[in-house]
Structures are given as C-alpha cells and as structure tokens.
Amino acid sequence: MLFLSGQIGLIPGTKDFAGGDDVEAQTQQVMQNMGATLTAGGSSFDKVIKTTVLLADMEDFQKVNAVYGKFFPENPPARACFAVKTLPLNARVEIEAVAVV
C-alpha cells in the first residue's frame, strides 16, 4: 500500500500556487503532483483505492470534481469530501490518497 499525505496545488520547488487563487488550476496541480508521487512510489492513478478531498469552500466542489474526474475516467476510487476552515498556506483544495503498489 502507498499512503499519500495531502497534496496542495504548489508548483514543485516553490511556494507558489498554480493559477494563484484559481481552484481549478490548483486542483490540476494537485493531481499532477499526486501523479508524480504515485509514480515515484511505484503506483499510478488506476491503482488509487481511496481519496479524501478537503475544500476551503464547498461551493468549489463542482469545479474541483470536473478536474479530478479527468484523472479517474473509469472506476474512480472511493472518496470523501469535506469543507474545512483553513488549508495549509491558504490553499483552496487538498487531496490525499491511498493506492496499491
């Protein structure tokens, strides 16, 4: 099993969010970061079995879901989604995952 701690939409090597405050751009970067971490851990998106999505604003759910869904086109993993008061560095979205290797 591979347990990925929460990913936020930082551009690797920086403290800058992809797209600034744009939740769709941040979600795209979260998923790209997750993909790189999955690959480094010997897994892939099709082996993800559970995710947890944390949102700064539940009103962003549809936008986040549209980007998220592109990475899980078939047989998406089980998912929980919560709105939280504040995310690290004031991110708009954070996603953690569990995958098989």
mmCIF file with all atom_site columns, N, CA and C in Angstrom, residues 1 4 9 12 16 18 20-23 25 44 49 58 62 69 79 83 87 89 100:
data_model
loop_
_atom_site.group_PDB
_atom_site.id
_atom_site.type_symbol
_atom_site.label_atom_id
_atom_site.label_alt_id
_atom_site.label_comp_id
_atom_site.label_asym_id
_atom_site.label_entity_id
_atom_site.label_seq_id
_atom_site.pdbx_PDB_ins_code
_atom_site.Cartn_x
_atom_site.Cartn_y
_atom_site.Cartn_z
_atom_site.occupancy
_atom_site.B_iso_or_equiv
_atom_site.pdbx_formal_charge
_atom_site.auth_seq_id
_atom_site.auth_comp_id
_atom_site.auth_asym_id
_atom_site.auth_atom_id
_atom_site.pdbx_PDB_model_num
ATOM 1  N N  . MET A 1 1   ? 0.843   -1.177 0.000   1.00 0.00 ? 1   MET A N  1
ATOM 2  C CA . MET A 1 1   ? 0.000   0.000  0.000   1.00 0.00 ? 1   MET A CA 1
ATOM 3  C C  . MET A 1 1   ? 0.891   1.243  0.000   1.00 0.00 ? 1   MET A C  1
ATOM 4  N N  . LEU A 1 4   ? -0.474  8.471  0.472   1.00 0.00 ? 4   LEU A N  1
ATOM 5  C CA . LEU A 1 4   ? -0.033  9.806  0.091   1.00 0.00 ? 4   LEU A CA 1
ATOM 6  C C  . LEU A 1 4   ? -0.666  10.829 1.023   1.00 0.00 ? 4   LEU A C  1
ATOM 7  N N  . GLY A 1 9   ? -1.870  22.516 -4.267  1.00 0.00 ? 9   GLY A N  1
ATOM 8  C CA . GLY A 1 9   ? -1.532  22.912 -5.630  1.00 0.00 ? 9   GLY A CA 1
ATOM 9  C C  . GLY A 1 9   ? -0.305  23.775 -5.801  1.00 0.00 ? 9   GLY A C  1
ATOM 10 N N  . PRO A 1 12  ? 5.952   22.555 -7.939  1.00 0.00 ? 12  PRO A N  1
ATOM 11 C CA . PRO A 1 12  ? 7.099   21.918 -7.284  1.00 0.00 ? 12  PRO A CA 1
ATOM 12 C C  . PRO A 1 12  ? 8.316   22.842 -7.211  1.00 0.00 ? 12  PRO A C  1
ATOM 13 N N  . ASP A 1 16  ? 4.541   28.760 -4.575  1.00 0.00 ? 16  ASP A N  1
ATOM 14 C CA . ASP A 1 16  ? 3.554   29.434 -5.410  1.00 0.00 ? 16  ASP A CA 1
ATOM 15 C C  . ASP A 1 16  ? 2.484   28.452 -5.855  1.00 0.00 ? 16  ASP A C  1
ATOM 16 N N  . ALA A 1 18  ? -0.269  27.113 -8.389  1.00 0.00 ? 18  ALA A N  1
ATOM 17 C CA . ALA A 1 18  ? -0.587  27.156 -9.815  1.00 0.00 ? 18  ALA A CA 1
ATOM 18 C C  . ALA A 1 18  ? -1.869  27.953 -9.980  1.00 0.00 ? 18  ALA A C  1
ATOM 19 N N  . GLY A 1 20  ? -2.562  30.904 -9.017  1.00 0.00 ? 20  GLY A N  1
ATOM 20 C CA . GLY A 1 20  ? -2.909  31.803 -7.916  1.00 0.00 ? 20  GLY A CA 1
ATOM 21 C C  . GLY A 1 20  ? -4.058  31.251 -7.091  1.00 0.00 ? 20  GLY A C  1
ATOM 22 N N  . ASP A 1 21  ? -5.159  31.976 -7.036  1.00 0.00 ? 21  ASP A N  1
ATOM 23 C CA . ASP A 1 21  ? -6.311  31.592 -6.216  1.00 0.00 ? 21  ASP A CA 1
ATOM 24 C C  . ASP A 1 21  ? -7.343  30.765 -6.996  1.00 0.00 ? 21  ASP A C  1
ATOM 25 N N  . ASP A 1 22  ? -7.037  30.424 -8.238  1.00 0.00 ? 22  ASP A N  1
ATOM 26 C CA . ASP A 1 22  ? -7.973  29.684 -9.099  1.00 0.00 ? 22  ASP A CA 1
ATOM 27 C C  . ASP A 1 22  ? -8.053  28.226 -8.654  1.00 0.00 ? 22  ASP A C  1
ATOM 28 N N  . VAL A 1 23  ? -9.224  27.793 -8.186  1.00 0.00 ? 23  VAL A N  1
ATOM 29 C CA . VAL A 1 23  ? -9.370  26.447 -7.639  1.00 0.00 ? 23  VAL A CA 1
ATOM 30 C C  . VAL A 1 23  ? -9.174  25.371 -8.694  1.00 0.00 ? 23  VAL A C  1
ATOM 31 N N  . ALA A 1 25  ? -7.141  25.528 -11.371 1.00 0.00 ? 25  ALA A N  1
ATOM 32 C CA . ALA A 1 25  ? -5.695  25.433 -11.612 1.00 0.00 ? 25  ALA A CA 1
ATOM 33 C C  . ALA A 1 25  ? -4.999  24.747 -10.439 1.00 0.00 ? 25  ALA A C  1
ATOM 34 N N  . SER A 1 44  ? 0.073   4.186  -9.624  1.00 0.00 ? 44  SER A N  1
ATOM 35 C CA . SER A 1 44  ? -0.500  5.048  -10.662 1.00 0.00 ? 44  SER A CA 1
ATOM 36 C C  . SER A 1 44  ? -1.944  5.377  -10.287 1.00 0.00 ? 44  SER A C  1
ATOM 37 N N  . ILE A 1 49  ? -7.199  3.606  -4.509  1.00 0.00 ? 49  ILE A N  1
ATOM 38 C CA . ILE A 1 49  ? -8.414  2.963  -3.999  1.00 0.00 ? 49  ILE A CA 1
ATOM 39 C C  . ILE A 1 49  ? -9.244  3.883  -3.102  1.00 0.00 ? 49  ILE A C  1
ATOM 40 N N  . MET A 1 58  ? -17.050 24.678 -0.002  1.00 0.00 ? 58  MET A N  1
ATOM 41 C CA . MET A 1 58  ? -17.820 23.608 -0.648  1.00 0.00 ? 58  MET A CA 1
ATOM 42 C C  . MET A 1 58  ? -18.442 24.072 -1.959  1.00 0.00 ? 58  MET A C  1
ATOM 43 N N  . GLN A 1 62  ? -18.030 21.384 -7.575  1.00 0.00 ? 62  GLN A N  1
ATOM 44 C CA . GLN A 1 62  ? -18.228 21.022 -8.984  1.00 0.00 ? 62  GLN A CA 1
ATOM 45 C C  . GLN A 1 62  ? -16.990 21.312 -9.825  1.00 0.00 ? 62  GLN A C  1
ATOM 46 N N  . GLY A 1 69  ? -12.117 14.339 -11.950 1.00 0.00 ? 69  GLY A N  1
ATOM 47 C CA . GLY A 1 69  ? -12.686 13.257 -12.757 1.00 0.00 ? 69  GLY A CA 1
ATOM 48 C C  . GLY A 1 69  ? -11.869 12.917 -13.995 1.00 0.00 ? 69  GLY A C  1
ATOM 49 N N  . ARG A 1 79  ? -14.279 7.973  -2.263  1.00 0.00 ? 79  ARG A N  1
ATOM 50 C CA . ARG A 1 79  ? -13.855 9.337  -1.960  1.00 0.00 ? 79  ARG A CA 1
ATOM 51 C C  . ARG A 1 79  ? -14.715 9.924  -0.862  1.00 0.00 ? 79  ARG A C  1
ATOM 52 N N  . ALA A 1 83  ? -15.518 20.201 3.645   1.00 0.00 ? 83  ALA A N  1
ATOM 53 C CA . ALA A 1 83  ? -15.133 21.613 3.680   1.00 0.00 ? 83  ALA A CA 1
ATOM 54 C C  . ALA A 1 83  ? -14.463 21.849 5.027   1.00 0.00 ? 83  ALA A C  1
ATOM 55 N N  . LEU A 1 87  ? -6.861  25.622 4.947   1.00 0.00 ? 87  LEU A N  1
ATOM 56 C CA . LEU A 1 87  ? -5.898  24.625 4.481   1.00 0.00 ? 87  LEU A CA 1
ATOM 57 C C  . LEU A 1 87  ? -4.494  25.220 4.545   1.00 0.00 ? 87  LEU A C  1
ATOM 58 N N  . LEU A 1 89  ? -1.177  27.033 3.888   1.00 0.00 ? 89  LEU A N  1
ATOM 59 C CA . LEU A 1 89  ? -0.824  28.149 3.005   1.00 0.00 ? 89  LEU A CA 1
ATOM 60 C C  . LEU A 1 89  ? -2.051  28.775 2.333   1.00 0.00 ? 89  LEU A C  1
ATOM 61 N N  . VAL A 1 100 ? -2.653  1.040  -4.179  1.00 0.00 ? 100 VAL A N  1
ATOM 62 C CA . VAL A 1 100 ? -1.914  -0.224 -4.110  1.00 0.00 ? 100 VAL A CA 1
ATOM 63 C C  . VAL A 1 100 ? -0.685  -0.092 -4.995  1.00 0.00 ? 100 VAL A C  1
#
